[in-house]
CSV table of C-alpha atoms in Angstrom, one decimal:
chain,number,residue,atom,x,y,z
W,1005,UNK,CA,-144.7,-51.9,-67.7
W,1006,UNK,CA,-142.0,-52.2,-70.3
W,1007,UNK,CA,-143.7,-51.8,-73.6
W,1008,UNK,CA,-140.7,-53.1,-75.4
W,1009,UNK,CA,-141.4,-56.6,-74.1
W,1010,UNK,CA,-144.3,-58.9,-74.6
W,1011,UNK,CA,-145.4,-61.2,-71.8
W,1012,UNK,CA,-145.8,-64.9,-72.5
W,1013,UNK,CA,-148.5,-66.8,-70.5
W,1014,UNK,CA,-148.8,-70.4,-69.4
W,1015,UNK,CA,-152.4,-71.5,-70.3
W,1016,UNK,CA,-152.4,-74.2,-67.7
W,1017,UNK,CA,-152.0,-71.6,-64.9
W,1018,UNK,CA,-152.9,-68.3,-66.5
W,1019,UNK,CA,-149.6,-67.0,-65.1
W,1020,UNK,CA,-146.8,-65.1,-66.9
W,1021,UNK,CA,-143.8,-67.3,-67.9
W,1022,UNK,CA,-141.4,-64.7,-69.2
W,1023,UNK,CA,-141.3,-62.0,-71.8
W,1024,UNK,CA,-139.9,-61.7,-75.3
W,1025,UNK,CA,-139.1,-58.6,-77.4
W,1026,UNK,CA,-142.0,-56.6,-78.6
W,1027,UNK,CA,-140.6,-55.5,-82.0
W,1028,UNK,CA,-141.5,-52.3,-83.7
W,1029,UNK,CA,-141.0,-50.5,-87.1
W,1030,UNK,CA,-137.3,-50.1,-86.7
W,1031,UNK,CA,-136.9,-53.8,-86.0
W,1032,UNK,CA,-139.0,-54.6,-89.1
W,1033,UNK,CA,-136.9,-52.4,-91.3
W,1034,UNK,CA,-133.7,-53.9,-90.0
W,1035,UNK,CA,-134.9,-57.5,-90.5
W,1036,UNK,CA,-136.3,-56.8,-94.0
W,1037,UNK,CA,-133.1,-55.0,-95.1
W,1038,UNK,CA,-131.0,-57.9,-93.8
W,1039,UNK,CA,-133.2,-60.4,-95.7
W,1040,UNK,CA,-132.9,-58.3,-98.9
W,1041,UNK,CA,-129.1,-58.1,-98.6
W,1042,UNK,CA,-128.9,-61.9,-98.0
W,1043,UNK,CA,-131.1,-62.9,-100.9
W,1044,UNK,CA,-128.8,-62.6,-104.0
W,1045,UNK,CA,-126.2,-65.0,-102.6
W,1046,UNK,CA,-128.8,-67.3,-101.0
W,1047,UNK,CA,-130.7,-67.8,-104.3
W,1048,UNK,CA,-127.5,-68.6,-106.1
W,1049,UNK,CA,-126.4,-71.3,-103.7
W,1050,UNK,CA,-127.3,-75.0,-103.6
W,1051,UNK,CA,-129.7,-74.8,-100.6
W,1052,UNK,CA,-130.4,-78.5,-100.2
W,1053,UNK,CA,-127.6,-79.0,-97.7
W,1054,UNK,CA,-128.8,-76.0,-95.7
W,1055,UNK,CA,-132.3,-77.5,-95.6
W,1056,UNK,CA,-131.0,-80.8,-94.4
W,1057,UNK,CA,-129.0,-79.0,-91.7
W,1058,UNK,CA,-132.2,-77.3,-90.6
W,1059,UNK,CA,-133.9,-80.7,-90.2
W,1060,UNK,CA,-131.1,-81.9,-87.9
W,1061,UNK,CA,-131.4,-78.7,-85.8
W,1062,UNK,CA,-135.1,-79.1,-85.4
W,1063,UNK,CA,-134.8,-82.7,-84.4
W,1064,UNK,CA,-132.1,-82.0,-81.9
W,1065,UNK,CA,-134.0,-79.0,-80.5
W,1066,UNK,CA,-137.0,-81.1,-79.5
W,1067,UNK,CA,-135.4,-82.3,-76.3
W,1068,UNK,CA,-134.9,-78.8,-75.0
W,1069,UNK,CA,-137.8,-76.9,-76.7
W,1070,UNK,CA,-140.7,-79.4,-76.6
W,1071,UNK,CA,-141.3,-78.6,-72.9
W,1072,UNK,CA,-141.2,-74.9,-73.7
W,1073,UNK,CA,-143.8,-75.4,-76.4
W,1074,UNK,CA,-146.0,-77.3,-74.0
W,1075,UNK,CA,-145.6,-74.5,-71.4
W,1076,UNK,CA,-146.7,-71.7,-73.7
W,1077,UNK,CA,-149.2,-73.5,-76.0
W,1078,UNK,CA,-150.7,-76.1,-73.5
W,1079,UNK,CA,-150.6,-79.3,-75.6
W,1080,UNK,CA,-149.4,-82.5,-74.1
W,1081,UNK,CA,-145.7,-83.0,-74.2
W,1082,UNK,CA,-145.8,-86.0,-76.6
W,1083,UNK,CA,-147.8,-83.8,-79.0
W,1084,UNK,CA,-145.2,-81.0,-78.6
W,1085,UNK,CA,-142.4,-83.5,-79.5
W,1086,UNK,CA,-144.5,-84.7,-82.5
W,1087,UNK,CA,-144.5,-81.1,-83.8
W,1088,UNK,CA,-140.7,-81.1,-84.0
W,1089,UNK,CA,-140.7,-84.5,-85.7
W,1090,UNK,CA,-143.1,-83.3,-88.3
W,1091,UNK,CA,-141.2,-80.0,-88.7
W,1092,UNK,CA,-138.0,-81.8,-89.3
W,1093,UNK,CA,-139.7,-84.1,-91.9
W,1094,UNK,CA,-140.9,-81.0,-93.7
W,1095,UNK,CA,-137.3,-79.6,-94.0
W,1096,UNK,CA,-136.1,-83.1,-95.2
W,1097,UNK,CA,-138.8,-83.3,-97.8
W,1098,UNK,CA,-137.7,-80.0,-99.4
W,1099,UNK,CA,-134.1,-80.9,-98.9
W,1100,UNK,CA,-134.7,-83.8,-101.3
W,1101,UNK,CA,-136.9,-81.8,-103.7
W,1102,UNK,CA,-135.5,-80.5,-107.0
W,1103,UNK,CA,-137.4,-77.4,-108.0
W,1104,UNK,CA,-137.5,-75.9,-111.5
W,1105,UNK,CA,-135.6,-72.6,-111.9
W,1106,UNK,CA,-138.8,-70.8,-112.7
W,1107,UNK,CA,-140.0,-71.0,-109.1
W,1108,UNK,CA,-136.9,-69.5,-107.5
W,1109,UNK,CA,-138.0,-66.6,-105.3
W,1110,UNK,CA,-137.4,-63.0,-105.9
W,1111,UNK,CA,-136.7,-61.6,-102.4
W,1112,UNK,CA,-137.8,-61.5,-98.8
W,1113,UNK,CA,-141.0,-63.3,-97.6
W,1114,UNK,CA,-143.0,-62.1,-94.6
W,1115,UNK,CA,-144.4,-65.3,-93.0
W,1116,UNK,CA,-147.0,-65.1,-90.2
W,1117,UNK,CA,-147.9,-68.2,-88.2
W,1118,UNK,CA,-150.7,-68.9,-85.7
W,1119,UNK,CA,-150.5,-70.3,-82.1
W,1120,UNK,CA,-152.0,-73.7,-82.5
W,1121,UNK,CA,-149.0,-75.4,-84.1
W,1122,UNK,CA,-146.1,-72.9,-83.8
W,1123,UNK,CA,-143.2,-75.2,-84.7
W,1124,UNK,CA,-144.9,-77.3,-87.4
W,1125,UNK,CA,-146.5,-74.4,-89.2
W,1126,UNK,CA,-143.3,-72.3,-89.0
W,1127,UNK,CA,-141.5,-75.2,-90.8
W,1128,UNK,CA,-144.4,-75.3,-93.3
W,1129,UNK,CA,-143.6,-71.7,-94.2
W,1130,UNK,CA,-139.8,-71.8,-94.0
W,1131,UNK,CA,-138.9,-75.0,-95.8
W,1132,UNK,CA,-140.6,-74.3,-99.1
W,1133,UNK,CA,-139.6,-70.6,-99.0
W,1134,UNK,CA,-135.9,-71.5,-98.5
W,1135,UNK,CA,-136.1,-74.2,-101.2
W,1136,UNK,CA,-137.4,-71.7,-103.6
W,1137,UNK,CA,-134.6,-69.2,-102.9
W,1138,UNK,CA,-136.5,-66.8,-100.6
W,1139,UNK,CA,-135.2,-65.3,-97.4
W,1140,UNK,CA,-137.7,-65.0,-94.6
W,1141,UNK,CA,-138.8,-62.7,-91.8
W,1142,UNK,CA,-141.0,-64.9,-89.6
W,1143,UNK,CA,-143.5,-63.5,-87.1
W,1144,UNK,CA,-145.1,-66.0,-84.8
W,1145,UNK,CA,-148.3,-65.4,-82.9
W,1146,UNK,CA,-147.9,-63.2,-79.8
W,1147,UNK,CA,-149.7,-66.0,-77.9
W,1148,UNK,CA,-146.8,-68.5,-78.6
W,1149,UNK,CA,-143.7,-66.6,-79.5
W,1150,UNK,CA,-141.2,-68.2,-77.2
W,1151,UNK,CA,-140.4,-71.6,-78.9
W,1152,UNK,CA,-140.3,-70.0,-82.3
W,1153,UNK,CA,-137.8,-67.4,-81.1
W,1154,UNK,CA,-135.5,-70.0,-79.6
W,1155,UNK,CA,-135.7,-72.3,-82.6
W,1156,UNK,CA,-135.1,-69.4,-85.0
W,1157,UNK,CA,-131.9,-68.6,-83.1
W,1158,UNK,CA,-130.8,-72.2,-83.5
W,1159,UNK,CA,-131.6,-72.2,-87.2
W,1160,UNK,CA,-129.6,-69.1,-87.9
W,1161,UNK,CA,-126.5,-70.9,-86.8
W,1162,UNK,CA,-126.7,-73.2,-89.9
W,1163,UNK,CA,-128.0,-70.5,-92.3
W,1164,UNK,CA,-126.2,-67.5,-93.8
W,1165,UNK,CA,-126.8,-64.2,-92.0
W,1166,UNK,CA,-130.1,-62.5,-92.9
W,1167,UNK,CA,-131.7,-65.6,-94.4
W,1168,UNK,CA,-134.0,-66.0,-91.4
W,1169,UNK,CA,-135.1,-63.4,-88.8
W,1170,UNK,CA,-137.8,-64.1,-86.2
W,1171,UNK,CA,-139.6,-61.0,-85.0
W,1172,UNK,CA,-141.9,-61.4,-81.9
W,1173,UNK,CA,-144.4,-58.8,-80.9
W,1174,UNK,CA,-148.1,-57.9,-80.8
W,1175,UNK,CA,-150.2,-55.8,-83.2
W,1176,UNK,CA,-149.5,-53.8,-85.2
W,1177,UNK,CA,-146.3,-55.7,-85.9
W,1178,UNK,CA,-147.8,-58.0,-88.5
W,1179,UNK,CA,-149.3,-55.1,-90.4
W,1180,UNK,CA,-146.0,-53.2,-90.3
W,1181,UNK,CA,-144.2,-56.3,-91.6
W,1182,UNK,CA,-146.5,-57.2,-94.5
W,1183,UNK,CA,-146.7,-53.5,-95.6
W,1184,UNK,CA,-142.9,-53.0,-95.7
W,1185,UNK,CA,-141.8,-52.1,-99.3
W,1186,UNK,CA,-138.9,-54.5,-99.1
W,1187,UNK,CA,-141.1,-57.5,-98.8
W,1188,UNK,CA,-141.8,-59.4,-102.0
W,1189,UNK,CA,-144.2,-62.1,-100.8
W,1190,UNK,CA,-146.6,-62.4,-97.9
W,1191,UNK,CA,-147.5,-65.9,-96.5
W,1192,UNK,CA,-150.1,-66.0,-93.8
W,1193,UNK,CA,-151.9,-68.7,-91.9
W,1194,UNK,CA,-154.6,-67.9,-89.4
W,1195,UNK,CA,-158.3,-66.8,-89.0
W,1196,UNK,CA,-160.3,-65.5,-91.9
W,1197,UNK,CA,-160.9,-62.2,-90.1
W,1198,UNK,CA,-157.1,-61.6,-89.6
W,1199,UNK,CA,-156.4,-62.8,-93.1
W,1200,UNK,CA,-158.6,-60.1,-94.5
W,1201,UNK,CA,-156.7,-57.5,-92.5
W,1202,UNK,CA,-153.4,-58.9,-93.7
W,1203,UNK,CA,-154.6,-58.8,-97.3
W,1204,UNK,CA,-155.5,-55.1,-96.9
W,1205,UNK,CA,-152.2,-54.2,-95.3
W,1206,UNK,CA,-150.2,-56.2,-97.9
W,1207,UNK,CA,-151.2,-53.9,-100.7
W,1208,UNK,CA,-149.8,-55.1,-104.0
W,1209,UNK,CA,-147.4,-57.6,-102.5
W,1210,UNK,CA,-147.7,-61.2,-103.7
W,1211,UNK,CA,-149.9,-62.9,-101.2
W,1212,UNK,CA,-150.8,-66.4,-100.0
W,1213,UNK,CA,-153.6,-66.8,-97.3
W,1214,UNK,CA,-154.4,-70.1,-95.6
W,1215,UNK,CA,-157.4,-69.2,-93.4
W,1216,UNK,CA,-160.2,-70.6,-91.3
W,1217,UNK,CA,-162.7,-73.4,-91.6
W,1218,UNK,CA,-165.8,-74.9,-90.1
W,1219,UNK,CA,-165.5,-78.5,-91.2
W,1220,UNK,CA,-168.6,-80.7,-91.4
W,1221,UNK,CA,-168.8,-84.5,-90.8
W,1222,UNK,CA,-171.8,-86.4,-92.1
W,1223,UNK,CA,-172.7,-89.7,-90.4
W,1224,UNK,CA,-174.9,-91.9,-92.6
W,1225,UNK,CA,-177.7,-94.1,-91.5
W,1226,UNK,CA,-176.7,-97.7,-90.6
W,1227,UNK,CA,-173.2,-96.6,-89.3
W,1228,UNK,CA,-171.9,-98.5,-86.3
W,1229,UNK,CA,-171.1,-95.7,-83.8
W,1230,UNK,CA,-168.5,-97.9,-82.0
W,1231,UNK,CA,-166.6,-98.3,-85.3
W,1232,UNK,CA,-166.1,-94.6,-85.9
W,1233,UNK,CA,-166.3,-93.0,-82.5
W,1234,UNK,CA,-162.6,-92.8,-81.7
W,1235,UNK,CA,-161.6,-91.5,-85.1
W,1236,UNK,CA,-164.4,-89.0,-85.2
W,1237,UNK,CA,-163.8,-87.8,-81.7
W,1238,UNK,CA,-160.1,-87.1,-82.2
W,1239,UNK,CA,-160.9,-85.5,-85.6
W,1240,UNK,CA,-162.7,-83.0,-83.5
W,1241,UNK,CA,-160.8,-82.7,-80.3
W,1242,UNK,CA,-157.1,-83.2,-81.1
W,1243,UNK,CA,-155.0,-80.3,-79.9
W,1244,UNK,CA,-158.0,-79.3,-77.8
W,1245,UNK,CA,-160.1,-78.7,-80.9
W,1246,UNK,CA,-157.7,-75.9,-82.0
W,1247,UNK,CA,-157.1,-77.1,-85.5
W,1248,UNK,CA,-158.3,-75.4,-88.7
W,1249,UNK,CA,-159.0,-78.8,-90.2
W,1250,UNK,CA,-160.9,-80.2,-87.2
W,1251,UNK,CA,-164.4,-81.5,-87.4
W,1252,UNK,CA,-166.5,-78.7,-86.0
W,1253,UNK,CA,-170.0,-79.8,-86.6
W,1254,UNK,CA,-171.5,-83.3,-87.1
W,1255,UNK,CA,-174.7,-84.0,-89.1
W,1256,UNK,CA,-176.0,-87.4,-88.1
W,1257,UNK,CA,-178.7,-88.8,-90.3
W,1258,UNK,CA,-181.8,-90.7,-89.1
W,1259,UNK,CA,-181.0,-93.8,-87.0
W,1260,UNK,CA,-177.3,-92.8,-86.6
W,1261,UNK,CA,-178.1,-89.9,-84.4
W,1262,UNK,CA,-178.6,-91.3,-80.9
W,1263,UNK,CA,-175.8,-93.8,-81.2
W,1264,UNK,CA,-173.3,-91.2,-82.4
W,1265,UNK,CA,-174.2,-88.8,-79.6
W,1266,UNK,CA,-173.8,-91.5,-77.0
W,1267,UNK,CA,-170.5,-92.8,-78.4
W,1268,UNK,CA,-168.9,-89.4,-78.7
W,1269,UNK,CA,-170.1,-88.4,-75.2
W,1270,UNK,CA,-168.6,-91.6,-73.7
W,1271,UNK,CA,-165.3,-90.8,-75.3
W,1272,UNK,CA,-165.5,-87.2,-74.1
W,1273,UNK,CA,-166.4,-88.2,-70.5
W,1274,UNK,CA,-163.4,-90.5,-70.2
W,1275,UNK,CA,-160.6,-88.5,-71.9
W,1276,UNK,CA,-158.0,-87.1,-69.5
W,1277,UNK,CA,-157.9,-83.3,-69.5
W,1278,UNK,CA,-155.0,-81.7,-67.7
W,1279,UNK,CA,-151.6,-79.9,-67.7
W,1280,UNK,CA,-149.7,-81.0,-70.8
W,1281,UNK,CA,-146.6,-81.7,-68.6
W,1282,UNK,CA,-148.5,-84.3,-66.6
W,1283,UNK,CA,-148.0,-87.9,-67.8
W,1284,UNK,CA,-151.3,-89.3,-69.1
W,1285,UNK,CA,-152.8,-86.0,-70.2
W,1286,UNK,CA,-154.7,-86.4,-73.5
W,1287,UNK,CA,-156.1,-82.9,-73.9
W,1288,UNK,CA,-154.4,-79.8,-72.5
W,1289,UNK,CA,-156.0,-76.3,-71.8
W,1290,UNK,CA,-157.4,-73.9,-74.3
W,1291,UNK,CA,-154.5,-71.7,-75.3
W,1292,UNK,CA,-155.7,-68.3,-74.2
W,1293,UNK,CA,-158.3,-66.4,-72.3
W,1294,UNK,CA,-160.1,-64.9,-75.3
W,1295,UNK,CA,-160.4,-68.3,-76.9
W,1296,UNK,CA,-161.6,-69.9,-73.6
W,1297,UNK,CA,-164.2,-67.2,-73.2
W,1298,UNK,CA,-165.4,-67.6,-76.7
W,1299,UNK,CA,-165.9,-71.4,-76.4
W,1300,UNK,CA,-167.5,-71.0,-73.0
W,1301,UNK,CA,-169.9,-68.3,-74.4
W,1302,UNK,CA,-170.8,-70.3,-77.5
W,1303,UNK,CA,-171.6,-73.3,-75.4
W,1304,UNK,CA,-173.8,-71.4,-73.0
W,1305,UNK,CA,-175.6,-69.6,-75.8
W,1306,UNK,CA,-176.3,-72.9,-77.5
W,1307,UNK,CA,-177.7,-74.4,-74.3
W,1308,UNK,CA,-180.0,-71.3,-73.9
W,1309,UNK,CA,-181.2,-71.9,-77.4
W,1310,UNK,CA,-182.2,-75.5,-76.8
W,1311,UNK,CA,-179.0,-77.6,-77.2
W,1312,UNK,CA,-178.3,-80.3,-74.6
W,1313,UNK,CA,-174.8,-80.4,-73.1
W,1314,UNK,CA,-174.4,-84.2,-72.8
W,1315,UNK,CA,-171.0,-83.8,-71.2
W,1316,UNK,CA,-168.1,-81.3,-70.9
W,1317,UNK,CA,-167.7,-77.6,-70.3
W,1318,UNK,CA,-165.4,-75.3,-68.2
W,1319,UNK,CA,-163.4,-76.8,-65.4
W,1320,UNK,CA,-162.8,-75.1,-62.1
W,1321,UNK,CA,-159.4,-74.0,-61.0
W,1322,UNK,CA,-156.5,-72.0,-62.5
W,1323,UNK,CA,-155.8,-72.1,-66.2
W,1324,UNK,CA,-158.0,-72.4,-69.2
W,1325,UNK,CA,-159.2,-75.9,-68.9
W,1326,UNK,CA,-162.4,-76.9,-70.7
W,1327,UNK,CA,-163.5,-80.6,-70.9
W,1328,UNK,CA,-164.6,-81.6,-74.4
W,1329,UNK,CA,-168.3,-80.8,-74.8
W,1330,UNK,CA,-170.8,-82.7,-76.9
W,1331,UNK,CA,-173.9,-80.7,-77.7
W,1332,UNK,CA,-176.9,-82.7,-78.7
W,1333,UNK,CA,-180.0,-81.2,-80.4
W,1334,UNK,CA,-177.9,-78.5,-82.0
W,1335,UNK,CA,-179.2,-76.8,-85.1
W,1336,UNK,CA,-178.0,-74.5,-87.8
W,1337,UNK,CA,-179.4,-71.4,-86.2
W,1338,UNK,CA,-176.8,-71.6,-83.4
W,1339,UNK,CA,-173.6,-69.7,-83.6
W,1340,UNK,CA,-171.7,-72.8,-82.3
W,1341,UNK,CA,-172.7,-74.5,-85.5
W,1342,UNK,CA,-172.4,-71.8,-88.2
W,1343,UNK,CA,-169.2,-70.2,-86.8
W,1344,UNK,CA,-165.8,-71.6,-86.4
W,1345,UNK,CA,-165.4,-72.4,-82.7
W,1346,UNK,CA,-161.7,-73.4,-82.8
W,1347,UNK,CA,-162.0,-75.1,-79.4
W,1348,UNK,CA,-163.2,-78.2,-77.5
W,1349,UNK,CA,-166.9,-78.2,-78.3
W,1350,UNK,CA,-168.8,-80.3,-80.9
W,1351,UNK,CA,-172.4,-79.7,-81.9
W,1352,UNK,CA,-174.3,-82.7,-83.3
W,1353,UNK,CA,-177.2,-81.9,-85.6
W,1354,UNK,CA,-180.1,-84.3,-86.2
W,1355,UNK,CA,-181.0,-84.8,-89.9
W,1356,UNK,CA,-183.9,-86.7,-91.4
W,1357,UNK,CA,-182.3,-87.4,-94.8
W,1358,UNK,CA,-178.9,-87.4,-96.5
W,1359,UNK,CA,-180.0,-84.5,-98.7
W,1360,UNK,CA,-180.8,-82.4,-95.7
W,1361,UNK,CA,-177.3,-83.2,-94.2
W,1362,UNK,CA,-175.5,-82.3,-97.4
W,1363,UNK,CA,-177.5,-79.1,-97.7
W,1364,UNK,CA,-176.7,-78.0,-94.1
W,1365,UNK,CA,-173.1,-79.0,-94.5
W,1366,UNK,CA,-172.8,-76.8,-97.5
W,1367,UNK,CA,-174.7,-73.8,-96.1
W,1368,UNK,CA,-171.6,-72.0,-94.9
W,1369,UNK,CA,-169.1,-69.4,-96.0
W,1370,UNK,CA,-166.3,-71.8,-95.3
W,1371,UNK,CA,-165.0,-74.6,-97.5
W,1372,UNK,CA,-161.9,-76.1,-96.0
W,1373,UNK,CA,-162.4,-79.8,-95.4
W,1374,UNK,CA,-165.2,-82.3,-94.8
W,1375,UNK,CA,-165.8,-86.0,-94.3
W,1376,UNK,CA,-168.5,-88.6,-94.7
W,1377,UNK,CA,-168.8,-91.6,-92.4
W,1378,UNK,CA,-170.6,-94.9,-93.2
W,1379,UNK,CA,-170.3,-98.6,-93.6
W,1380,UNK,CA,-170.9,-98.5,-97.4
W,1381,UNK,CA,-167.8,-96.6,-98.5
W,1382,UNK,CA,-168.8,-96.5,-102.1
W,1383,UNK,CA,-172.1,-94.7,-101.2
W,1384,UNK,CA,-170.2,-92.5,-98.7
W,1385,UNK,CA,-167.8,-91.4,-101.5
W,1386,UNK,CA,-170.8,-90.4,-103.6
W,1387,UNK,CA,-172.1,-88.3,-100.8
W,1388,UNK,CA,-168.7,-86.8,-100.2
W,1389,UNK,CA,-168.5,-85.7,-103.8
W,1390,UNK,CA,-171.4,-83.4,-103.1
W,1391,UNK,CA,-169.7,-81.5,-100.3
W,1392,UNK,CA,-168.4,-78.0,-101.3
W,1393,UNK,CA,-165.0,-78.4,-99.5
W,1394,UNK,CA,-161.5,-78.2,-100.8
W,1395,UNK,CA,-160.6,-81.7,-99.4
W,1396,UNK,CA,-163.1,-84.4,-98.5
W,1397,UNK,CA,-162.5,-87.9,-97.2
W,1398,UNK,CA,-164.5,-91.0,-96.2
W,1399,UNK,CA,-164.3,-92.5,-92.7
W,1400,UNK,CA,-161.5,-90.2,-91.7
W,1401,UNK,CA,-160.9,-86.4,-91.6
W,1402,UNK,CA,-158.0,-84.7,-93.4
W,1403,UNK,CA,-154.5,-84.6,-92.1
W,1404,UNK,CA,-152.1,-83.0,-94.6
W,1405,UNK,CA,-148.9,-84.5,-95.7
W,1406,UNK,CA,-146.0,-82.5,-97.1
W,1407,UNK,CA,-146.7,-83.4,-100.7
W,1408,UNK,CA,-150.5,-82.8,-100.5
W,1409,UNK,CA,-151.5,-79.3,-101.7
W,1410,UNK,CA,-153.6,-77.1,-99.5
W,1411,UNK,CA,-157.1,-76.9,-101.0
W,1412,UNK,CA,-159.9,-74.7,-99.7
W,1413,UNK,CA,-162.9,-72.9,-101.2
W,1414,UNK,CA,-164.8,-69.8,-100.4
W,1415,UNK,CA,-163.6,-68.1,-97.2
W,1416,UNK,CA,-161.2,-71.0,-96.6
W,1417,UNK,CA,-159.6,-70.6,-100.0
W,1418,UNK,CA,-155.9,-70.6,-100.7
W,1419,UNK,CA,-155.8,-67.0,-102.0
W,1420,UNK,CA,-152.8,-66.1,-104.2
W,1421,UNK,CA,-152.2,-62.7,-105.6
W,1422,UNK,CA,-149.4,-61.8,-107.9
């Protein structure tokens, strides 16, 4: 085995696709030094044209790289293409922005991105950093390094040398990067557990963390299940449930409960799960074996603790396919409710009163997003105001736009140091 290379896996087959460089300390040092050397000239230039050029590169790369993204991440091809569209829009947004001189960066940024939206979240790190005058060393997840590596090479053709370097590899690469003395800012997105490790490794570097969630959705009595089922379902199961801002637990109050369970289960039973390259696929595989095993384990554990699997679960065959699971009669003593699943399983908890639902929704260490669903939007907004989340909406679940600030609380907080 060549330890200088990192294998990339296709989650639809469980088989190796190819390998990318497994960077080490010498590679980190070279990349950070190049970023530091490039910074003085980069911060002094008008960067708007470069950002606009990046947008064009991302758009044009979609035709070639969207299939690569589907192959390594698992999502349907149309969703992979949408990532490139949103990433290009992010670059265009900052190309049009005029930032005050006070926010111009002071050196290299270490940016670390997760595997659920490799292209979209890379752009979310790169575009504002470039606009502010930073140079960037970007480390994608070792689960999905391939598309980011290719895209990074394309972007370097329209950027000055050293402004962007993409380093691929497995742990302890991230720790080595954020601890490097030449880094001036660390920008991380991922799980709370990994975020804590990054914060410890970053020392006194300036630090931004965007970490996990366990988003609640409250369904009020008198709600027509048919009116909300599709929106609520996709708020939970888009990208195979692998979204930090996904609905991960539903609290249905009183008479709403049975209808919500039935409507969600009907959606789940009829959705098309398959290889993202196959036309008509709506949900692809879980991205990796550890995540698949976790979702499978949480579901089995909940069933043993009294939950009823109305529909869904692991699918036979190669790859990490898991049909979206609706768990009825779930309760807050179950790990599938109190922990972030980050996968295609949704527990539905029966509540007697709205006060009970609000109390259970708030009984968590997370505080990313939340939503309240009901026919009376004014009352729903009153209930939403009681949720301890950074962002709360009525009859929809959050989807961030470029000009909307990230807002989390507790373990989901946007942590800034320095």
